[in-house]
Amino acid sequence: VRPVAAAPDKISEKVADSIKGAEEACAGDPASGECIAAWDEVEELSAAASHARDRKKEADPLETYCKDNPETDECRTYED
Amino acid sequence: MAICAVYTTQSLNPTCSISTPSKTHLGFHQKQVVFYTTGKKTSRRGSSSSPYVITCATGDSQTIVIGLAADSGCGKSTFMRRLTNVFGGAAEPPKGGNPDSNTLISDTTTVICLDDYHSLDRTGRKEKGVTALDPRANDFDLMYEQVKALKDGTAVDKPIYNHVTGLLDPPELIKPPKILVIEGLHPMYDARVRDLLDFSIYLDISNEVKFAWKIQRDMAERGHSLESIKASIEARKPDFDAYIDPQKQYADAVIEVLPTQLIPDDNEGKILRVKLIMKEGVKFFSPVYLFDEGSTISWIPCGRKLTCSYPGIKFSYGPDSYFGHEVSVLEMDGQFDRLDELIYVESHLSNLSTKFYGEVTQQMLKLSDFPGSNNGTGLFQTIVGLKIRDIFEQIIASKAKSPVAATKA
C-alpha cells in the first residue's frame, strides 16, 4: 500500500530515519535506555507527522482561496 | 449603589485598570483592588447593574485550571477542540509567533502542552537513555511556577518544545486566560501542580485500542510497519505504566476506552466501549446519571424509537469504586448510525449541565466530522466539556459572592 496522505516530506523522512535508527539502537540490547529513547523518538515524530497530516487535510481549497480573496464572486457572503 | 470600601492588598496583578462609562482610566501597579457593594452581591464579570467595569488582565485569580492527561496519539487534540467549542470560538495557535508552537488560544480558553516543560530535548534524552515519559526529562519546578503564576493572573514566558526538530525553542508569552487547560503526559504527576488544578481528566486508552489506533495513524507513513508500531508501544510501556498510568487515581473524571463487548473478539478498534468514570463528592461537579441516580442500570435504547444496525448500542450506569474513591460510571458500547437520534439518548440522561434541551446533540452535530463523533468518546468528551463550563461558572459565581474571602484564599 502506498502512503495515501503522507505528512509533509520533511517529517515523513524523519519518521523513516528514526525507525531505522531505533532498529539499529535495539539490535545490540533491546532493553537498553538507548533503545527505549529511540522508540520514544519514533512515537513523537509519528504523532507530529499525523498532526501535520490532519492540518493539511483540513485545508479546503475554496476556503483557503477565500481567505485571500474575500471580494470575489465565489467568496462573497452577506450576513443579511 | 454606593461603593463602601476599597481594599488594596500587596499582591498579584501587575496590570489592573478600572473604567467607568465616562472612560476614566485609573492605573494600578502591583496592587489588587476589590470593590463590593452593600446589600446585593457584586454581579460577576464586570456587571450590568454596576456602572463600573473592572478589567484586571483577567485578574483577581479568576483563571481556573483544568488538567488533561493522556498518552500521545490518544485523541487529546480532538478532546481539546471539543472542549473549546463548548465555550464558543475556534482555538488557534498564537498569531505571529513560532509556527511550531503547541499552544492553542481562543477567547476564553488557552491550552498549553506540557511537552513545553521538557528539561531535556530529543538529543538530551537519547544521551541519557530516557523517554519523554520519564520525570527526569521534565522540569516540574518551572511547570509549577508558571501554572501558579497564570492562575494568579500573571503572564509568563513559556518555553516551546518543537516536536518537529526536537529542540527547545525560544519562549512565547502566555497571558492568563479565563480557563487554562494544561494537557500532556504529566499534569497530575507533581503534587504541587496537581493542587493547582480545579478539575482533572484522564484519557485512559486500553492497550488493544491504542494499538489499533496507532496502526490506523501510522501504517500509511513511510518506514512504519506492524513490527515498528508494536516495538514502539512495547518500548514505552514500562515508563508509561510507572509514571503516566498512576495519575488516573487523582483524576476527577476518567474516560476509559475499551474494545467492544458487543462483537466477540473484535480488535479493529472501530466499535468502542467507552466508560465515563466520575468521582463523587468533588466540589462543583455533580456526576451525570441515567434514569435514576445511584441505581445500577443496563439500557439498550435500540428499538422502535432509535434505529441501530449491527452491533447496536448498550448503555450501563451504576455506582462503583475506583482506586478507593466512590465513583459513578456511565458506559456506552456501540455506535450511532444517525447522529441526530442522539437526542433520544440525551433526553434520558440527567445532570448534563446543558443550558437548553438538546445541547449535547447540537454540540456533537457541530463537530460531526471529528473522530469519535458516532460513539461514546465524542459523547463523553462533550459531556465533560459541558461539566467544565458548569464548574467554571460556579467557581466564578462563588468568588463573586465573597470577593474578599476569595482574594485571601
Short mmCIF file of C-alpha atoms in Angstrom, two decimals:
data_model
loop_
_atom_site.label_atom_id
_atom_site.label_comp_id
_atom_site.label_asym_id
_atom_site.label_seq_id
_atom_site.Cartn_x
_atom_site.Cartn_y
_atom_site.Cartn_z
CA VAL A 1 0.00 0.00 0.00
CA ARG A 2 1.39 3.39 -0.98
CA PRO A 3 1.12 6.22 1.53
CA VAL A 4 -2.33 7.73 0.98
CA ALA A 5 -1.97 11.10 2.60
CA ALA A 6 1.57 11.19 3.82
CA ALA A 7 2.71 14.04 6.02
CA PRO A 8 4.89 16.80 4.58
CA ASP A 9 8.01 15.13 3.22
CA LYS A 10 10.38 16.59 5.79
CA ILE A 11 8.63 14.92 8.74
CA SER A 12 7.92 11.76 6.78
CA GLU A 13 11.60 11.32 6.09
CA LYS A 14 12.42 11.94 9.74
CA VAL A 15 9.97 9.26 10.83
CA ALA A 16 11.54 6.76 8.45
CA ASP A 17 15.04 7.70 9.64
CA SER A 18 14.10 7.45 13.30
CA ILE A 19 12.62 3.98 12.78
CA LYS A 20 15.83 2.85 11.13
CA GLY A 21 17.80 4.43 13.97
CA ALA A 22 15.64 2.69 16.58
CA GLU A 23 16.01 -0.70 14.94
CA GLU A 24 19.79 -0.24 14.95
CA ALA A 25 19.87 1.01 18.54
CA CYS A 26 17.91 -2.01 19.66
CA ALA A 27 19.92 -4.54 17.69
CA GLY A 28 22.52 -4.73 20.47
CA ASP A 29 20.39 -4.61 23.59
CA PRO A 30 16.60 -4.46 23.30
CA ALA A 31 16.11 -3.33 26.90
CA SER A 32 18.70 -0.54 26.98
CA GLY A 33 17.82 3.08 27.68
CA GLU A 34 19.21 3.95 24.29
CA CYS A 35 16.75 1.62 22.57
CA ILE A 36 13.79 2.84 24.60
CA ALA A 37 14.64 6.51 23.97
CA ALA A 38 14.95 5.77 20.25
CA TRP A 39 11.45 4.27 20.08
CA ASP A 40 10.13 7.19 22.07
CA GLU A 41 11.53 9.47 19.40
CA VAL A 42 9.70 7.40 16.77
CA GLU A 43 6.43 7.90 18.65
CA GLU A 44 6.99 11.63 18.99
CA LEU A 45 7.73 12.07 15.30
CA SER A 46 4.84 9.83 14.25
CA ALA A 47 2.48 11.97 16.33
CA ALA A 48 3.92 15.16 14.81
CA ALA A 49 3.54 13.69 11.32
CA SER A 50 -0.07 12.75 12.00
CA HIS A 51 -0.85 16.24 13.28
CA ALA A 52 0.75 17.76 10.19
CA ARG A 53 -1.31 15.40 8.02
CA ASP A 54 -4.53 16.46 9.74
CA ARG A 55 -3.71 20.11 9.26
CA LYS A 56 -3.05 19.58 5.57
CA LYS A 57 -6.24 17.60 5.13
CA GLU A 58 -8.34 20.26 6.81
CA ALA A 59 -7.40 22.92 4.30
CA ASP A 60 -10.39 23.31 1.99
CA PRO A 61 -9.18 24.76 -1.34
CA LEU A 62 -12.07 27.20 -1.62
CA GLU A 63 -11.74 28.31 2.00
CA THR A 64 -8.04 28.94 1.55
CA TYR A 65 -8.69 30.93 -1.60
CA CYS A 66 -11.45 32.95 0.06
CA LYS A 67 -9.25 33.94 2.95
CA ASP A 68 -7.03 35.79 0.49
CA ASN A 69 -9.79 36.93 -1.90
CA PRO A 70 -12.95 37.68 0.07
CA GLU A 71 -14.29 40.07 -2.57
CA THR A 72 -14.59 37.60 -5.43
CA ASP A 73 -17.93 36.21 -6.62
CA GLU A 74 -17.15 32.78 -5.25
CA CYS A 75 -16.41 34.07 -1.79
CA ARG A 76 -18.69 36.97 -1.04
CA THR A 77 -21.04 36.29 1.87
CA TYR A 78 -23.54 38.70 3.37
CA GLU A 79 -24.99 38.46 6.83
CA ASP A 80 -28.44 39.51 5.59
CA MET B 1 -25.48 51.90 44.84
CA ALA B 2 -22.53 53.08 46.82
CA ILE B 3 -19.14 51.57 46.90
CA CYS B 4 -18.25 51.22 50.50
CA ALA B 5 -14.72 50.02 50.63
CA VAL B 6 -11.63 49.75 48.57
CA TYR B 7 -9.22 47.10 49.66
CA THR B 8 -5.74 47.19 48.36
CA THR B 9 -3.62 44.20 49.04
CA GLN B 10 0.01 43.74 48.29
CA SER B 11 -0.26 41.07 45.73
CA LEU B 12 -0.63 39.81 42.23
CA ASN B 13 -1.91 41.66 39.24
CA PRO B 14 0.61 43.98 37.71
CA THR B 15 -1.92 45.43 35.34
CA CYS B 16 -5.30 46.43 36.63
CA SER B 17 -7.47 49.19 35.40
CA ILE B 18 -10.88 50.37 36.37
CA SER B 19 -13.00 52.24 33.94
CA THR B 20 -16.29 53.99 34.31
CA PRO B 21 -18.53 54.54 31.32
CA SER B 22 -17.12 58.06 31.10
CA LYS B 23 -13.83 56.46 30.19
CA THR B 24 -11.79 57.44 33.18
CA HIS B 25 -8.86 55.12 33.41
CA LEU B 26 -7.01 54.54 36.59
CA GLY B 27 -3.89 52.51 36.51
CA PHE B 28 -2.83 50.43 39.45
CA HIS B 29 0.52 48.88 39.86
CA GLN B 30 1.28 45.82 41.95
CA LYS B 31 -1.97 46.18 43.75
CA GLN B 32 -5.22 44.42 43.78
CA VAL B 33 -8.42 46.32 44.03
CA VAL B 34 -11.60 44.82 45.32
CA PHE B 35 -14.91 46.58 45.07
CA TYR B 36 -18.05 45.45 46.66
CA THR B 37 -21.40 46.93 47.39
CA THR B 38 -23.56 46.56 50.42
CA GLY B 39 -26.70 44.60 50.19
CA LYS B 40 -26.63 42.86 46.91
CA LYS B 41 -23.64 40.88 45.83
CA THR B 42 -21.49 42.29 43.10
CA SER B 43 -22.50 40.91 39.80
CA ARG B 44 -19.89 38.79 38.16
CA ARG B 45 -17.76 39.62 35.17
CA GLY B 46 -17.94 43.30 35.43
CA SER B 47 -21.65 43.86 35.50
CA SER B 48 -24.86 45.00 34.07
CA SER B 49 -26.11 46.80 37.16
CA SER B 50 -22.98 48.49 38.44
CA PRO B 51 -21.64 51.39 36.41
CA TYR B 52 -18.08 50.26 36.99
CA VAL B 53 -16.21 47.97 34.69
CA ILE B 54 -13.29 46.27 36.30
CA THR B 55 -10.74 44.78 33.98
CA CYS B 56 -7.76 43.12 35.50
CA ALA B 57 -5.83 41.26 32.82
CA THR B 58 -8.23 38.51 33.83
CA GLY B 59 -7.04 39.42 37.27
CA ASP B 60 -8.28 38.65 40.74
CA SER B 61 -7.33 34.99 40.34
CA GLN B 62 -10.23 34.19 38.09
CA THR B 63 -8.24 31.80 35.97
CA ILE B 64 -9.38 28.27 36.51
CA VAL B 65 -7.02 25.47 35.63
CA ILE B 66 -8.01 22.17 34.04
CA GLY B 67 -5.60 19.26 33.67
CA LEU B 68 -5.90 16.71 30.89
CA ALA B 69 -3.63 13.68 30.97
CA ALA B 70 -3.22 11.25 28.11
CA ASP B 71 -0.58 9.50 26.08
CA SER B 72 0.37 10.86 22.70
CA GLY B 73 -1.81 9.75 19.83
CA CYS B 74 -4.80 9.19 22.06
CA GLY B 75 -7.06 11.90 20.80
CA LYS B 76 -6.08 14.73 23.11
CA SER B 77 -6.32 17.27 20.33
CA THR B 78 -9.82 16.12 19.40
CA PHE B 79 -10.86 16.43 23.01
CA MET B 80 -9.33 19.89 23.21
CA ARG B 81 -11.24 21.07 20.16
CA ARG B 82 -14.49 19.69 21.52
CA LEU B 83 -13.84 21.48 24.80
CA THR B 84 -13.02 24.86 23.26
CA ASN B 85 -16.08 24.51 21.05
CA VAL B 86 -18.33 24.33 24.12
CA PHE B 87 -17.08 27.78 25.07
CA GLY B 88 -17.59 29.01 21.52
CA GLY B 89 -14.99 30.38 19.15
CA ALA B 90 -12.29 28.43 17.40
CA ALA B 91 -8.98 27.74 19.13
CA GLU B 92 -5.98 28.82 17.13
CA PRO B 93 -2.22 28.91 17.60
CA PRO B 94 -0.89 32.28 18.83
CA LYS B 95 -0.79 34.71 15.93
CA GLY B 96 2.54 35.71 14.50
CA GLY B 97 4.61 33.56 16.83
CA ASN B 98 6.57 30.36 16.40
CA PRO B 99 4.80 28.30 13.71
CA ASP B 100 5.56 25.14 15.70
CA SER B 101 4.01 26.47 18.92
CA ASN B 102 1.90 23.85 20.72
CA THR B 103 -0.37 26.42 22.34
CA LEU B 104 -3.99 26.96 21.31
CA ILE B 105 -5.79 30.16 22.19
CA SER B 106 -9.47 31.03 21.97
CA ASP B 107 -11.50 33.83 23.55
CA THR B 108 -11.93 32.09 26.87
CA THR B 109 -9.53 29.19 26.78
CA THR B 110 -5.79 28.75 26.46
CA VAL B 111 -4.46 25.24 26.03
CA ILE B 112 -0.81 24.64 26.77
CA CYS B 113 1.00 21.44 26.01
CA LEU B 114 3.15 20.18 28.86
CA ASP B 115 5.79 18.90 26.45
CA ASP B 116 6.93 22.52 26.54
CA TYR B 117 8.30 21.78 30.01
CA HIS B 118 10.72 19.13 28.83
CA SER B 119 14.02 19.77 30.55
CA LEU B 120 15.86 17.53 28.10
CA ASP B 121 15.46 17.92 24.37
CA ARG B 122 15.43 14.97 21.98
CA THR B 123 19.22 14.61 21.84
CA GLY B 124 19.47 15.04 25.60
CA ARG B 125 17.02 12.22 26.21
CA LYS B 126 18.85 9.98 23.78
CA GLU B 127 22.16 10.62 25.50
CA LYS B 128 20.69 9.87 28.92
CA GLY B 129 18.64 6.97 27.58
CA VAL B 130 15.33 8.24 28.97
CA THR B 131 11.94 8.75 27.33
CA ALA B 132 9.76 11.85 27.42
CA LEU B 133 7.55 9.91 29.85
CA ASP B 134 10.32 9.87 32.43
CA PRO B 135 10.00 12.58 35.12
CA ARG B 136 13.75 13.23 34.76
CA ALA B 137 13.08 14.61 31.28
CA ASN B 138 10.65 17.21 32.64
CA ASP B 139 11.03 20.41 34.63
CA PHE B 140 8.25 20.26 37.22
CA ASP B 141 9.59 23.29 39.14
CA LEU B 142 9.11 25.52 36.12
CA MET B 143 5.76 23.90 35.34
CA TYR B 144 4.54 24.63 38.86
CA GLU B 145 5.84 28.20 38.89
CA GLN B 146 4.31 29.13 35.56
CA VAL B 147 0.94 27.46 36.09
CA LYS B 148 0.77 29.12 39.51
CA ALA B 149 1.64 32.50 38.02
CA LEU B 150 -1.04 32.13 35.33
CA LYS B 151 -3.59 31.10 37.92
CA ASP B 152 -2.71 34.20 39.92
CA GLY B 153 -3.19 36.38 36.86
CA THR B 154 0.40 36.98 35.77
CA ALA B 155 1.63 36.44 32.22
CA VAL B 156 4.59 34.09 31.74
CA ASP B 157 7.28 33.37 29.18
CA LYS B 158 6.78 29.70 28.49
CA PRO B 159 9.33 27.65 26.55
CA ILE B 160 8.28 25.89 23.35
CA TYR B 161 9.21 22.29 22.70
CA ASN B 162 9.36 21.87 18.96
CA HIS B 163 8.00 18.45 18.04
CA VAL B 164 9.44 18.57 14.55
CA THR B 165 13.04 19.45 15.38
CA GLY B 166 13.03 18.03 18.92
CA LEU B 167 14.61 21.21 20.28
CA LEU B 168 13.55 23.71 22.92
CA ASP B 169 12.71 26.92 21.07
CA PRO B 170 12.73 30.47 22.49
CA PRO B 171 9.78 31.11 24.83
CA GLU B 172 6.42 32.64 23.97
CA LEU B 173 4.36 34.98 26.11
CA ILE B 174 1.23 33.39 27.59
CA LYS B 175 -1.35 35.71 29.10
CA PRO B 176 -3.64 34.49 31.87
CA PRO B 177 -6.89 33.27 30.28
CA LYS B 178 -10.27 32.63 31.90
CA ILE B 179 -9.71 28.92 31.51
CA LEU B 180 -6.26 27.41 31.33
CA VAL B 181 -6.02 23.84 30.14
CA ILE B 182 -2.76 22.01 30.68
CA GLU B 183 -2.61 18.88 28.58
CA GLY B 184 0.09 16.32 28.25
CA LEU B 185 1.69 13.34 29.87
CA HIS B 186 2.15 14.66 33.43
CA PRO B 187 -0.46 17.20 34.55
CA MET B 188 -1.16 15.30 37.77
CA TYR B 189 2.29 13.85 38.42
CA ASP B 190 3.72 16.60 40.62
CA ALA B 191 1.71 17.17 43.80
CA ARG B 192 2.19 20.97 43.67
CA VAL B 193 0.85 21.20 40.11
CA ARG B 194 -1.95 18.77 40.99
CA ASP B 195 -3.11 21.04 43.80
CA LEU B 196 -3.47 23.93 41.36
CA LEU B 197 -5.98 22.05 39.22
CA ASP B 198 -9.64 22.93 39.60
CA PHE B 199 -10.62 19.87 37.60
CA SER B 200 -8.68 16.97 36.15
CA ILE B 201 -9.35 14.47 33.41
CA TYR B 202 -7.51 11.32 32.41
CA LEU B 203 -7.97 9.73 28.98
CA ASP B 204 -7.38 6.03 29.53
CA ILE B 205 -6.98 4.11 26.30
CA SER B 206 -6.69 0.35 26.68
CA ASN B 207 -3.71 -1.37 25.08
CA GLU B 208 -5.82 -3.10 22.42
CA VAL B 209 -7.44 0.13 21.29
CA LYS B 210 -4.17 2.06 21.46
CA PHE B 211 -2.57 -0.48 19.16
CA ALA B 212 -5.48 -0.34 16.71
CA TRP B 213 -5.45 3.47 16.70
CA LYS B 214 -1.72 3.68 16.14
CA ILE B 215 -1.98 1.27 13.23
CA GLN B 216 -4.64 3.50 11.69
CA ARG B 217 -2.48 6.53 12.32
CA ASP B 218 0.90 5.22 11.24
CA MET B 219 0.51 2.40 8.75
CA ALA B 220 0.39 4.77 5.77
CA GLU B 221 3.53 6.52 6.99
CA ARG B 222 6.76 5.68 5.21
CA GLY B 223 9.01 3.29 7.13
CA HIS B 224 6.36 2.13 9.58
CA SER B 225 5.34 -1.49 9.71
CA LEU B 226 3.27 -3.55 12.10
CA GLU B 227 6.53 -4.51 13.82
CA SER B 228 7.74 -0.95 14.28
CA ILE B 229 4.41 0.17 15.73
CA LYS B 230 4.40 -2.77 18.11
CA ALA B 231 8.03 -2.18 19.10
CA SER B 232 7.39 1.48 19.81
CA ILE B 233 4.44 0.72 22.07
CA GLU B 234 6.32 -2.05 23.87
CA ALA B 235 9.41 0.08 24.45
CA ARG B 236 7.44 2.92 26.02
CA LYS B 237 5.20 0.69 28.10
CA PRO B 238 7.36 0.32 31.24
CA ASP B 239 7.69 4.09 31.62
CA PHE B 240 4.04 4.58 30.77
CA ASP B 241 2.97 2.14 33.47
CA ALA B 242 5.36 3.64 36.01
CA TYR B 243 4.78 7.36 35.51
CA ILE B 244 1.68 8.11 33.44
CA ASP B 245 -0.90 5.49 34.28
CA PRO B 246 -0.85 6.03 38.10
CA GLN B 247 -2.08 9.61 37.57
CA LYS B 248 -5.58 8.36 36.85
CA GLN B 249 -6.25 7.81 40.54
CA TYR B 250 -6.15 11.61 41.01
CA ALA B 251 -8.48 12.46 38.11
CA ASP B 252 -11.96 13.82 38.78
CA ALA B 253 -13.15 12.22 35.56
CA VAL B 254 -11.64 9.33 33.64
CA ILE B 255 -12.67 8.44 30.09
CA GLU B 256 -11.79 4.80 29.57
CA VAL B 257 -11.79 3.44 26.01
CA LEU B 258 -12.05 -0.33 25.67
CA PRO B 259 -12.78 -2.83 22.91
CA THR B 260 -16.46 -3.55 22.37
CA GLN B 261 -18.19 -6.44 24.07
CA LEU B 262 -20.97 -6.46 21.52
CA ILE B 263 -18.88 -8.29 18.93
CA PRO B 264 -16.90 -11.29 20.18
CA ASP B 265 -13.13 -10.99 19.59
CA ASP B 266 -13.25 -7.61 17.90
CA ASN B 267 -9.87 -5.97 17.58
CA GLU B 268 -10.40 -3.46 14.84
CA GLY B 269 -10.88 -0.67 17.34
CA LYS B 270 -13.71 0.80 15.31
CA ILE B 271 -16.52 -0.11 17.67
CA LEU B 272 -15.71 1.03 21.17
CA ARG B 273 -16.91 0.57 24.70
CA VAL B 274 -16.35 3.85 26.48
CA LYS B 275 -16.68 4.45 30.20
CA LEU B 276 -17.04 7.82 31.87
CA ILE B 277 -15.87 7.42 35.46
CA MET B 278 -16.90 10.37 37.60
CA LYS B 279 -15.63 10.94 41.12
CA GLU B 280 -18.26 11.61 43.76
CA GLY B 281 -18.01 14.46 46.23
CA VAL B 282 -15.95 16.80 44.06
CA LYS B 283 -16.90 20.41 44.69
CA PHE B 284 -18.94 21.97 41.86
CA PHE B 285 -19.06 18.66 39.98
CA SER B 286 -22.23 16.61 40.02
CA PRO B 287 -21.93 13.39 38.03
CA VAL B 288 -24.24 12.56 35.14
CA TYR B 289 -26.73 9.77 35.66
CA LEU B 290 -29.06 7.58 33.66
CA PHE B 291 -32.71 7.37 34.72
CA ASP B 292 -32.16 7.09 38.47
CA GLU B 293 -29.21 8.37 40.43
CA GLY B 294 -27.32 5.67 42.32
CA SER B 295 -29.08 2.66 40.81
CA THR B 296 -27.41 0.10 38.59
CA ILE B 297 -28.97 0.12 35.16
CA SER B 298 -28.38 -1.54 31.82
CA TRP B 299 -30.21 0.00 28.88
CA ILE B 300 -30.47 -0.93 25.22
CA PRO B 301 -32.08 2.06 23.52
CA CYS B 302 -32.44 0.35 20.15
CA GLY B 303 -35.97 -0.42 19.16
CA ARG B 304 -38.88 1.50 17.74
CA LYS B 305 -37.53 4.90 18.66
CA LEU B 306 -33.87 4.52 17.75
CA THR B 307 -32.53 2.90 14.63
CA CYS B 308 -29.47 0.80 15.34
CA SER B 309 -27.76 -1.53 12.92
CA TYR B 310 -25.41 -4.32 13.98
CA PRO B 311 -23.99 -4.45 16.66
CA GLY B 312 -26.36 -1.96 18.31
CA ILE B 313 -25.89 0.26 21.35
CA LYS B 314 -25.81 -0.61 25.00
CA PHE B 315 -25.64 1.79 27.93
CA SER B 316 -24.84 0.95 31.53
CA TYR B 317 -24.80 3.09 34.62
CA GLY B 318 -24.07 2.45 38.24
CA PRO B 319 -22.05 3.23 41.34
CA ASP B 320 -18.59 1.72 41.67
CA SER B 321 -15.30 2.20 43.44
CA TYR B 322 -12.15 3.36 41.67
CA PHE B 323 -8.80 3.44 43.50
CA GLY B 324 -10.67 3.57 46.78
CA HIS B 325 -12.87 6.50 45.69
CA GLU B 326 -16.59 6.37 45.31
CA VAL B 327 -17.46 6.94 41.66
CA SER B 328 -20.38 6.86 39.25
CA VAL B 329 -19.76 5.08 35.98
CA LEU B 330 -21.64 5.70 32.76
CA GLU B 331 -20.80 3.36 29.91
CA MET B 332 -21.69 3.30 26.24
CA ASP B 333 -20.86 0.37 23.99
CA GLY B 334 -21.51 0.54 20.24
CA GLN B 335 -22.08 3.42 17.86
CA PHE B 336 -24.80 5.66 16.47
CA ASP B 337 -25.85 5.31 12.85
CA ARG B 338 -27.61 8.63 12.78
CA LEU B 339 -26.21 11.32 14.99
CA ASP B 340 -29.46 13.31 15.22
CA GLU B 341 -31.05 10.39 17.03
CA LEU B 342 -28.65 11.06 19.85
CA ILE B 343 -31.32 13.40 21.20
CA TYR B 344 -33.23 10.31 22.25
CA VAL B 345 -30.32 9.21 24.41
CA GLU B 346 -29.67 12.71 25.69
CA SER B 347 -33.23 13.06 26.89
CA HIS B 348 -32.72 10.12 29.25
CA LEU B 349 -29.51 11.42 30.82
CA SER B 350 -29.69 13.80 33.77
CA ASN B 351 -27.28 16.34 35.29
CA LEU B 352 -25.72 17.13 31.93
CA SER B 353 -25.21 20.82 32.78
CA THR B 354 -26.69 21.85 29.45
CA LYS B 355 -28.15 25.34 29.01
CA PHE B 356 -31.03 24.11 26.84
CA TYR B 357 -32.63 20.85 25.84
CA GLY B 358 -30.60 19.17 23.10
CA GLU B 359 -27.33 20.99 23.66
CA VAL B 360 -25.23 17.82 23.78
CA THR B 361 -26.67 16.66 20.47
CA GLN B 362 -26.18 20.08 18.95
CA GLN B 363 -22.54 20.20 20.06
CA MET B 364 -21.94 16.75 18.60
CA LEU B 365 -23.63 17.69 15.30
CA LYS B 366 -21.48 20.81 15.01
CA LEU B 367 -18.35 18.69 15.08
CA SER B 368 -19.74 15.64 13.33
CA ASP B 369 -16.62 15.15 11.19
CA PHE B 370 -14.37 14.75 14.24
CA PRO B 371 -13.12 11.30 15.18
CA GLY B 372 -15.35 9.59 17.74
CA SER B 373 -18.50 11.54 16.87
CA ASN B 374 -20.57 8.39 16.43
CA ASN B 375 -19.51 6.66 19.62
CA GLY B 376 -19.03 7.14 23.35
CA THR B 377 -15.71 9.00 23.06
CA GLY B 378 -17.32 12.02 21.40
CA LEU B 379 -20.40 11.87 23.60
CA PHE B 380 -18.48 11.71 26.88
CA GLN B 381 -15.91 14.30 25.81
CA THR B 382 -18.77 16.68 25.01
CA ILE B 383 -20.40 15.96 28.37
CA VAL B 384 -17.11 16.63 30.18
CA GLY B 385 -16.80 19.88 28.22
CA LEU B 386 -20.22 20.99 29.49
CA LYS B 387 -19.27 19.97 33.01
CA ILE B 388 -16.14 22.11 32.83
CA ARG B 389 -18.22 25.09 31.70
CA ASP B 390 -20.52 24.48 34.66
CA ILE B 391 -17.62 24.24 37.11
CA PHE B 392 -16.10 27.41 35.68
CA GLU B 393 -19.35 29.32 36.10
CA GLN B 394 -19.86 28.07 39.64
CA ILE B 395 -16.33 28.98 40.70
CA ILE B 396 -16.69 32.47 39.26
CA ALA B 397 -20.07 32.87 40.93
CA SER B 398 -18.80 31.74 44.30
CA LYS B 399 -15.88 34.15 44.09
CA ALA B 400 -18.17 37.00 43.18
CA LYS B 401 -20.24 36.25 46.27
CA SER B 402 -17.31 36.60 48.63
CA PRO B 403 -14.69 38.70 46.87
CA VAL B 404 -12.59 39.44 49.92
CA ALA B 405 -12.53 35.85 51.05
CA ALA B 406 -11.61 34.80 47.54
CA THR B 407 -8.65 37.14 47.33
CA LYS B 408 -7.39 36.00 50.67
CA ALA B 409 -7.58 32.39 49.61
#
